[in-house]
Amino acid sequence: MAKRCEVEIVGKPVQELVLNPENLPKNYTYDEGGAGFRDALVPSQDENIPVVDIHRLSSPSTAQQELAKLHHALHSWGCFQVINHGMESSFLNKVREIGKQFFHLPKEEKKKCAREPNNVEGYGNDIVYSQKHRLDWTDRVYLKVLPEDQRNFKFWPQNPNDFRSTVLQYTESLRLLTEVILKAMAKSLNLEEDSFLNECGERAAMFLRFNYYPPCPMPDHVLGLRPHADGSTITFLLQDKQVEGLQVLKDDQWFKVPIIPDALVINVGDQIEILSNGIFWSPVHRAVIDAEKERLTVAMFCTPDSEKEIKPVDKLVNESRPVLYRPVKNYPEIYNQYYQQGIRPIEASKI
Ligand code: OGA
Ligand code: NI
C-alpha cells in the first residue's frame, strides 16, 4: 500500500480544549446514537473476563487448569486479567504516578518531548489528516522502548526526574512477563512453548504509551479511544486505579472491563490472531470518558522484529482449519495506515 502523503493538521492537546468547555471542536463529538457510551454491560459472575494467576500457571499441580482458563479467555474474550505477575503494588502506582506528573506539568515543559508531524513517538495527540476525522479525547506519550538501540531519548520526558528509570524498570518487567505469557499461550494450543517467541525474533519490539484522558463535559458524546483492535502480538494495559473506562466488544455487545487492583489487562493483538490462525482473536475495544475525573492508563504493545514474516503457525493449519491469513511483515506500519482511514487493519491480511 502506498504511503500517505497528506499533511498533518496539528491540533491542540485535549488538555487545553477542556479549558473552554462551551466550545468543544465538532470533530470530537458524536451526535448520532452518541448517548450511552458509558452504559456498557457488566460481565456476569459466570461469564466474566477470566483472571489468570501466574503463580498457578507456574506450579505443576495447577498449571493445566490455568492453561485451560487462558485458552478459554483468548478464544472467547480475546483478553484476560493477570495477577501475581511479580510487580509490587507500589511499583505499579509509581508507573501511573510518573504519567500523571508529566501531564500535570506546564505545557512548555511537556512540549520539550513533543512528537513531530507524521511521527507517533513523543508527547502529543491524535494524528489528523482531515477535518472530517472523528478524534480521540486523549493526550499521549508514546515511546519505543525496545529494542534498546532504537530508543529515541529525545522523546522521553526528563521531568519528573524518575520518569526514565521507572520506564526502564517497567519495560524489563514486562519483557520477562511477555515471555511467560507467550509460552503459556503456545502451550495452551499444544504447541512447543517457544513457538510464538521464536516467531517474534530476538529483536522483538515494545512500544509504551501513556494515555491521558482529561475529564469531558460531554462524556456521552466523545470517546477516549474509538473502537479498535491492537496491532500488537499482545498488549498489556495498566488501568487507572479508580476510574473505569475500558470496554470490550463481545457478541456485538460492549462490556466494561472491571478494575482489579494491581492486575494488568492483557489482550490479544492482530498478530497473535494471525499466528494462531484465528483460534485466538484480537478483540475490538474502546475507552470512554468520565465527566469529572481524569483517567490515566499505560499500554505496552509487544510486536515482532520488523524483519520477521508473520503467518499462521504450521501446526495450526490443517484440513478442517485451512489457513485464514496471508503473511504480514512490519505490521505496525500497515496498521497505522489503515487505522487513519477507519478500516480494521486485519482485513488486509484475511484470505
Ligand atoms: C490502547 C487502549 C485502552 C484504555 O491504548 O490501545 O486500548 O483504556 N487503551 O486506555
Ligand atoms: Ni487498544
Short mmCIF file of C-alpha atoms and ligand atoms in Angstrom, two decimals:
data_model
loop_
_atom_site.label_atom_id
_atom_site.label_comp_id
_atom_site.label_asym_id
_atom_site.label_seq_id
_atom_site.Cartn_x
_atom_site.Cartn_y
_atom_site.Cartn_z
CA MET A 1 0.00 0.00 0.00
CA ALA A 2 1.29 3.44 -0.89
CA LYS A 3 2.46 5.70 1.88
CA ARG A 4 0.13 8.50 2.75
CA CYS A 5 1.49 11.85 1.84
CA GLU A 6 -1.12 14.15 3.32
CA VAL A 7 -0.01 16.96 5.50
CA GLU A 8 -0.81 16.55 9.13
CA ILE A 9 -3.10 19.11 10.74
CA VAL A 10 -1.70 19.73 14.19
CA GLY A 11 -4.40 20.32 16.80
CA LYS A 12 -4.39 21.46 20.39
CA PRO A 13 -3.84 18.96 23.17
CA VAL A 14 -7.14 17.78 24.61
CA GLN A 15 -5.99 19.05 27.98
CA GLU A 16 -6.22 22.60 26.58
CA LEU A 17 -9.64 22.06 25.00
CA VAL A 18 -11.10 21.28 28.40
CA LEU A 19 -10.36 24.83 29.46
CA ASN A 20 -13.03 26.01 27.05
CA PRO A 21 -15.90 23.52 27.56
CA GLU A 22 -18.58 25.65 25.89
CA ASN A 23 -16.74 25.48 22.66
CA LEU A 24 -15.63 21.91 22.01
CA PRO A 25 -14.42 21.30 18.47
CA LYS A 26 -17.03 19.40 16.42
CA ASN A 27 -14.65 16.69 15.33
CA TYR A 28 -14.52 15.25 18.84
CA THR A 29 -18.26 14.79 19.26
CA TYR A 30 -20.56 12.02 18.08
CA ASP A 31 -24.10 13.24 17.61
CA GLU A 32 -25.78 10.17 16.24
CA GLY A 33 -26.52 7.48 18.86
CA GLY A 34 -23.83 9.06 20.93
CA ALA A 35 -25.74 8.87 24.16
CA GLY A 36 -24.91 5.94 26.35
CA PHE A 37 -21.29 5.27 25.52
CA ARG A 38 -20.82 4.77 29.20
CA ASP A 39 -23.58 2.30 29.97
CA ALA A 40 -21.98 -0.89 28.77
CA LEU A 41 -22.82 -4.25 30.34
CA VAL A 42 -21.05 -5.51 33.42
CA PRO A 43 -19.86 -9.10 32.79
CA SER A 44 -21.73 -11.64 34.91
CA GLN A 45 -20.12 -13.85 37.57
CA ASP A 46 -20.43 -16.90 35.30
CA GLU A 47 -19.08 -15.34 32.15
CA ASN A 48 -16.59 -12.83 33.50
CA ILE A 49 -13.33 -11.80 31.86
CA PRO A 50 -11.02 -14.52 33.19
CA VAL A 51 -8.31 -13.79 35.75
CA VAL A 52 -5.11 -15.76 35.19
CA ASP A 53 -2.76 -16.30 38.13
CA ILE A 54 0.94 -16.53 37.25
CA HIS A 55 1.69 -18.48 40.44
CA ARG A 56 -0.81 -21.13 39.46
CA LEU A 57 0.50 -21.15 35.92
CA SER A 58 4.00 -21.88 37.20
CA SER A 59 3.25 -24.64 39.68
CA PRO A 60 2.85 -28.19 38.31
CA SER A 61 -0.28 -29.06 40.27
CA THR A 62 -2.33 -26.14 38.93
CA ALA A 63 -0.71 -25.34 35.58
CA GLN A 64 -3.08 -27.38 33.41
CA GLN A 65 -6.14 -25.78 34.91
CA GLU A 66 -4.70 -22.31 34.44
CA LEU A 67 -3.71 -23.04 30.84
CA ALA A 68 -7.25 -24.17 30.10
CA LYS A 69 -8.53 -20.92 31.57
CA LEU A 70 -6.11 -18.94 29.43
CA HIS A 71 -7.16 -20.78 26.29
CA HIS A 72 -10.81 -20.16 27.03
CA ALA A 73 -10.14 -16.48 27.74
CA LEU A 74 -8.36 -15.89 24.46
CA HIS A 75 -10.85 -17.83 22.40
CA SER A 76 -13.96 -16.25 23.89
CA TRP A 77 -12.96 -12.73 25.01
CA GLY A 78 -9.56 -12.18 23.43
CA CYS A 79 -8.40 -10.80 26.76
CA PHE A 80 -7.87 -11.62 30.42
CA GLN A 81 -6.51 -10.05 33.57
CA VAL A 82 -3.29 -11.28 35.10
CA ILE A 83 -2.44 -11.37 38.81
CA ASN A 84 0.61 -12.48 40.80
CA HIS A 85 2.81 -11.21 37.99
CA GLY A 86 5.60 -10.26 40.41
CA MET A 87 5.27 -6.46 40.28
CA GLU A 88 4.55 -4.77 43.59
CA SER A 89 1.53 -2.59 44.06
CA SER A 90 3.79 0.32 44.99
CA PHE A 91 5.73 -0.04 41.75
CA LEU A 92 2.57 -0.04 39.62
CA ASN A 93 1.45 3.08 41.48
CA LYS A 94 4.76 4.65 40.60
CA VAL A 95 4.28 3.86 36.90
CA ARG A 96 0.88 5.55 36.95
CA GLU A 97 2.23 8.41 39.01
CA ILE A 98 5.06 9.41 36.64
CA GLY A 99 2.48 9.56 33.85
CA LYS A 100 0.15 11.81 35.81
CA GLN A 101 3.00 14.02 36.97
CA PHE A 102 4.10 14.52 33.39
CA PHE A 103 0.64 15.51 32.13
CA HIS A 104 0.26 17.91 35.04
CA LEU A 105 3.36 19.86 34.00
CA PRO A 106 3.04 23.25 32.28
CA LYS A 107 2.63 22.95 28.54
CA GLU A 108 6.04 24.43 27.71
CA GLU A 109 7.65 21.70 29.75
CA LYS A 110 5.66 18.94 28.05
CA LYS A 111 6.43 20.32 24.62
CA LYS A 112 10.10 19.55 25.13
CA CYS A 113 9.33 16.00 24.06
CA ALA A 114 6.53 16.78 21.62
CA ARG A 115 6.13 14.42 18.72
CA GLU A 116 6.93 15.62 15.23
CA PRO A 117 4.35 15.71 12.43
CA ASN A 118 3.65 12.28 10.93
CA ASN A 119 5.55 10.55 13.69
CA VAL A 120 3.85 8.76 16.58
CA GLU A 121 6.70 8.93 19.07
CA GLY A 122 6.70 11.55 21.82
CA TYR A 123 4.09 13.69 23.54
CA GLY A 124 1.04 14.63 21.50
CA ASN A 125 -2.48 13.83 20.47
CA ASP A 126 -4.28 12.17 17.58
CA ILE A 127 -2.68 12.44 14.14
CA VAL A 128 -5.16 14.29 11.96
CA TYR A 129 -5.13 14.30 8.18
CA SER A 130 -8.64 15.53 7.56
CA GLN A 131 -11.03 17.78 9.46
CA LYS A 132 -13.68 15.14 8.85
CA HIS A 133 -11.99 12.58 11.07
CA ARG A 134 -13.50 11.94 14.46
CA LEU A 135 -10.83 12.41 17.11
CA ASP A 136 -9.98 10.66 20.33
CA TRP A 137 -10.29 12.57 23.58
CA THR A 138 -6.81 11.76 24.79
CA ASP A 139 -3.26 13.06 25.01
CA ARG A 140 -0.37 10.63 24.94
CA VAL A 141 3.27 9.94 25.44
CA TYR A 142 4.34 7.23 23.03
CA LEU A 143 7.81 5.66 23.24
CA LYS A 144 9.62 2.85 21.53
CA VAL A 145 11.26 1.12 24.50
CA LEU A 146 12.73 -1.99 22.82
CA PRO A 147 14.98 -2.96 21.15
CA GLU A 148 17.40 -0.90 23.21
CA ASP A 149 19.33 0.54 20.29
CA GLN A 150 16.13 2.01 18.87
CA ARG A 151 15.27 4.19 21.83
CA ASN A 152 14.85 7.81 20.87
CA PHE A 153 15.63 9.54 24.13
CA LYS A 154 14.77 12.98 22.85
CA PHE A 155 11.12 11.98 23.20
CA TRP A 156 11.49 10.61 26.72
CA PRO A 157 10.43 13.08 29.40
CA GLN A 158 13.17 14.14 31.82
CA ASN A 159 10.59 15.51 34.16
CA PRO A 160 9.59 14.00 36.61
CA ASN A 161 13.18 13.02 37.12
CA ASP A 162 12.45 9.37 37.82
CA PHE A 163 10.42 9.01 34.63
CA ARG A 164 13.15 7.29 32.67
CA SER A 165 14.34 4.91 35.34
CA THR A 166 10.76 3.88 36.08
CA VAL A 167 10.02 3.27 32.41
CA LEU A 168 13.19 1.19 32.06
CA GLN A 169 12.28 -0.94 35.04
CA TYR A 170 8.71 -1.39 33.83
CA THR A 171 9.95 -2.36 30.38
CA GLU A 172 12.23 -5.03 31.82
CA SER A 173 9.44 -6.47 33.97
CA LEU A 174 7.07 -6.66 31.03
CA ARG A 175 9.72 -8.10 28.74
CA LEU A 176 10.05 -11.02 31.14
CA LEU A 177 6.31 -11.32 31.62
CA THR A 178 5.81 -11.36 27.84
CA GLU A 179 7.96 -14.47 27.65
CA VAL A 180 5.90 -16.19 30.32
CA ILE A 181 2.63 -15.28 28.62
CA LEU A 182 3.68 -16.15 25.07
CA LYS A 183 4.99 -19.51 26.27
CA ALA A 184 1.75 -20.21 28.11
CA MET A 185 -0.30 -19.23 25.07
CA ALA A 186 1.66 -21.64 22.88
CA LYS A 187 1.33 -24.44 25.44
CA SER A 188 -2.40 -23.89 25.70
CA LEU A 189 -2.56 -24.65 21.97
CA ASN A 190 -0.42 -27.80 22.39
CA LEU A 191 2.48 -26.17 20.58
CA GLU A 192 6.14 -26.17 21.60
CA GLU A 193 6.39 -23.50 24.26
CA ASP A 194 8.80 -21.35 22.24
CA SER A 195 6.66 -21.34 19.08
CA PHE A 196 5.35 -17.79 19.37
CA LEU A 197 8.53 -16.40 20.93
CA ASN A 198 10.62 -17.71 18.04
CA GLU A 199 8.26 -16.13 15.53
CA CYS A 200 8.73 -12.77 17.26
CA GLY A 201 12.51 -12.97 16.98
CA GLU A 202 15.34 -11.85 19.24
CA ARG A 203 14.79 -8.22 18.34
CA ALA A 204 11.11 -8.08 19.15
CA ALA A 205 9.95 -4.53 19.86
CA MET A 206 7.89 -2.93 22.60
CA PHE A 207 6.06 0.40 22.50
CA LEU A 208 4.90 2.10 25.66
CA ARG A 209 2.03 4.55 25.63
CA PHE A 210 0.71 6.67 28.46
CA ASN A 211 -2.90 7.52 27.64
CA TYR A 212 -4.18 10.57 29.50
CA TYR A 213 -7.92 11.18 29.32
CA PRO A 214 -8.93 14.56 30.71
CA PRO A 215 -12.50 14.77 32.06
CA CYS A 216 -15.04 15.86 29.47
CA PRO A 217 -18.25 17.87 29.92
CA MET A 218 -19.93 15.73 27.22
CA PRO A 219 -18.87 12.20 28.19
CA ASP A 220 -21.68 10.50 26.29
CA HIS A 221 -20.74 12.23 23.08
CA VAL A 222 -16.99 11.76 22.95
CA LEU A 223 -14.75 8.71 23.08
CA GLY A 224 -11.34 8.49 24.69
CA LEU A 225 -10.33 5.92 22.13
CA ARG A 226 -12.57 4.95 19.25
CA PRO A 227 -13.30 1.25 18.69
CA HIS A 228 -10.15 -0.52 17.50
CA ALA A 229 -8.20 -3.73 17.89
CA ASP A 230 -4.49 -3.55 18.65
CA GLY A 231 -1.82 -4.27 16.03
CA SER A 232 0.45 -5.92 18.61
CA THR A 233 1.10 -9.57 19.39
CA ILE A 234 -0.16 -8.89 22.89
CA THR A 235 -0.87 -5.65 24.77
CA PHE A 236 -0.55 -5.06 28.49
CA LEU A 237 -2.82 -2.41 29.92
CA LEU A 238 -2.30 -0.96 33.36
CA GLN A 239 -5.65 0.61 34.11
CA ASP A 240 -6.29 3.68 36.20
CA LYS A 241 -6.69 2.68 39.83
CA GLN A 242 -10.04 4.38 40.35
CA VAL A 243 -11.61 5.48 37.11
CA GLU A 244 -13.10 2.88 34.78
CA GLY A 245 -13.26 3.38 31.05
CA LEU A 246 -12.12 0.35 29.09
CA GLN A 247 -14.83 -1.60 27.25
CA VAL A 248 -14.52 -4.70 25.11
CA LEU A 249 -16.85 -5.90 22.36
CA LYS A 250 -18.11 -9.46 22.62
CA ASP A 251 -21.05 -10.95 20.72
CA ASP A 252 -21.86 -7.45 19.46
CA GLN A 253 -22.22 -6.01 22.93
CA TRP A 254 -19.96 -3.68 24.87
CA PHE A 255 -18.76 -4.94 28.25
CA LYS A 256 -16.96 -2.97 30.93
CA VAL A 257 -13.57 -4.31 31.89
CA PRO A 258 -13.59 -4.14 35.69
CA ILE A 259 -10.72 -2.62 37.63
CA ILE A 260 -8.90 -5.25 39.69
CA PRO A 261 -6.29 -3.65 41.94
CA ASP A 262 -2.77 -4.49 40.73
CA ALA A 263 -3.91 -6.68 37.85
CA LEU A 264 -2.86 -5.98 34.29
CA VAL A 265 -5.28 -6.45 31.42
CA ILE A 266 -3.72 -8.44 28.60
CA ASN A 267 -5.33 -8.60 25.22
CA VAL A 268 -4.51 -10.41 22.03
CA GLY A 269 -3.45 -8.16 19.18
CA ASP A 270 -3.87 -8.81 15.46
CA GLN A 271 -0.51 -10.54 15.13
CA ILE A 272 -1.37 -13.34 17.59
CA GLU A 273 -4.70 -13.69 15.82
CA ILE A 274 -2.68 -14.29 12.63
CA LEU A 275 -0.08 -16.60 14.26
CA SER A 276 -2.82 -18.67 15.92
CA ASN A 277 -4.73 -18.89 12.64
CA GLY A 278 -7.71 -17.21 14.25
CA ILE A 279 -8.08 -19.53 17.27
CA PHE A 280 -7.20 -16.58 19.50
CA TRP A 281 -8.72 -13.34 18.42
CA SER A 282 -7.91 -9.71 18.70
CA PRO A 283 -10.88 -8.04 20.38
CA VAL A 284 -12.32 -4.69 19.41
CA HIS A 285 -12.23 -2.36 22.39
CA ARG A 286 -12.65 1.33 23.19
CA ALA A 287 -12.23 3.77 26.06
CA VAL A 288 -14.91 6.07 27.42
CA ILE A 289 -14.50 9.31 29.34
CA ASP A 290 -15.53 10.47 32.78
CA ALA A 291 -17.36 13.74 33.26
CA GLU A 292 -15.36 14.86 36.27
CA LYS A 293 -12.30 12.72 36.73
CA GLU A 294 -9.13 12.41 34.74
CA ARG A 295 -8.08 8.88 33.80
CA LEU A 296 -4.60 7.59 33.07
CA THR A 297 -3.72 4.20 31.60
CA VAL A 298 -0.41 2.73 30.50
CA ALA A 299 -0.36 0.45 27.48
CA MET A 300 2.60 -1.67 26.40
CA PHE A 301 2.37 -3.05 22.88
CA CYS A 302 4.61 -6.02 22.01
CA THR A 303 5.40 -6.63 18.38
CA PRO A 304 7.78 -8.95 16.48
CA ASP A 305 11.07 -7.97 14.89
CA SER A 306 10.06 -5.87 11.88
CA GLU A 307 12.09 -8.17 9.59
CA LYS A 308 10.08 -11.24 10.57
CA GLU A 309 7.31 -12.53 8.39
CA ILE A 310 4.24 -13.31 10.48
CA LYS A 311 1.88 -16.03 9.32
CA PRO A 312 -0.22 -18.80 10.85
CA VAL A 313 1.92 -21.40 12.67
CA ASP A 314 2.10 -24.57 10.52
CA LYS A 315 0.74 -26.84 13.24
CA LEU A 316 -2.45 -24.81 13.45
CA VAL A 317 -3.24 -25.24 9.79
CA ASN A 318 -4.95 -28.45 8.66
CA GLU A 319 -7.82 -29.68 6.53
CA SER A 320 -10.51 -28.72 8.95
CA ARG A 321 -8.80 -25.40 9.67
CA PRO A 322 -7.36 -24.02 6.44
CA VAL A 323 -5.05 -21.05 6.50
CA LEU A 324 -7.09 -17.89 7.17
CA TYR A 325 -4.46 -15.13 6.92
CA ARG A 326 -1.83 -14.01 4.47
CA PRO A 327 1.70 -13.36 5.74
CA VAL A 328 2.44 -9.84 7.00
CA LYS A 329 5.68 -8.03 7.75
CA ASN A 330 6.24 -4.88 9.79
CA TYR A 331 2.56 -4.90 10.65
CA PRO A 332 2.54 -1.71 12.80
CA GLU A 333 3.30 0.23 9.62
CA ILE A 334 0.35 -1.30 7.75
CA TYR A 335 -1.74 -0.84 10.85
CA ASN A 336 -1.18 2.90 11.11
CA GLN A 337 -2.14 3.50 7.52
CA TYR A 338 -5.41 1.61 7.83
CA TYR A 339 -6.23 2.98 11.25
CA GLN A 340 -6.20 6.53 9.97
CA GLN A 341 -8.77 5.55 7.38
CA GLY A 342 -11.03 3.80 9.86
CA ILE A 343 -10.55 0.33 8.32
CA ARG A 344 -9.71 -2.67 10.51
CA PRO A 345 -6.13 -3.43 9.51
CA ILE A 346 -6.50 -7.19 9.94
CA GLU A 347 -8.88 -7.20 7.00
CA ALA A 348 -5.81 -6.66 4.83
CA SER A 349 -4.41 -10.00 5.94
CA LYS A 350 -7.58 -12.13 5.81
CA ILE A 351 -7.86 -14.59 2.94
C1 OGA B 1 -4.87 1.31 23.79
C2 OGA B 1 -6.10 1.03 24.56
C3 OGA B 1 -7.47 1.45 26.50
C4 OGA B 1 -7.54 2.33 27.69
O1 OGA B 1 -4.06 2.11 24.28
O2 OGA B 1 -4.72 0.70 22.69
O3 OGA B 1 -6.92 0.28 24.08
O4 OGA B 1 -8.44 2.09 28.50
N1 OGA B 1 -6.28 1.65 25.74
O5 OGA B 1 -6.73 3.25 27.81
NI NI B 2 -6.12 -0.77 22.35
#
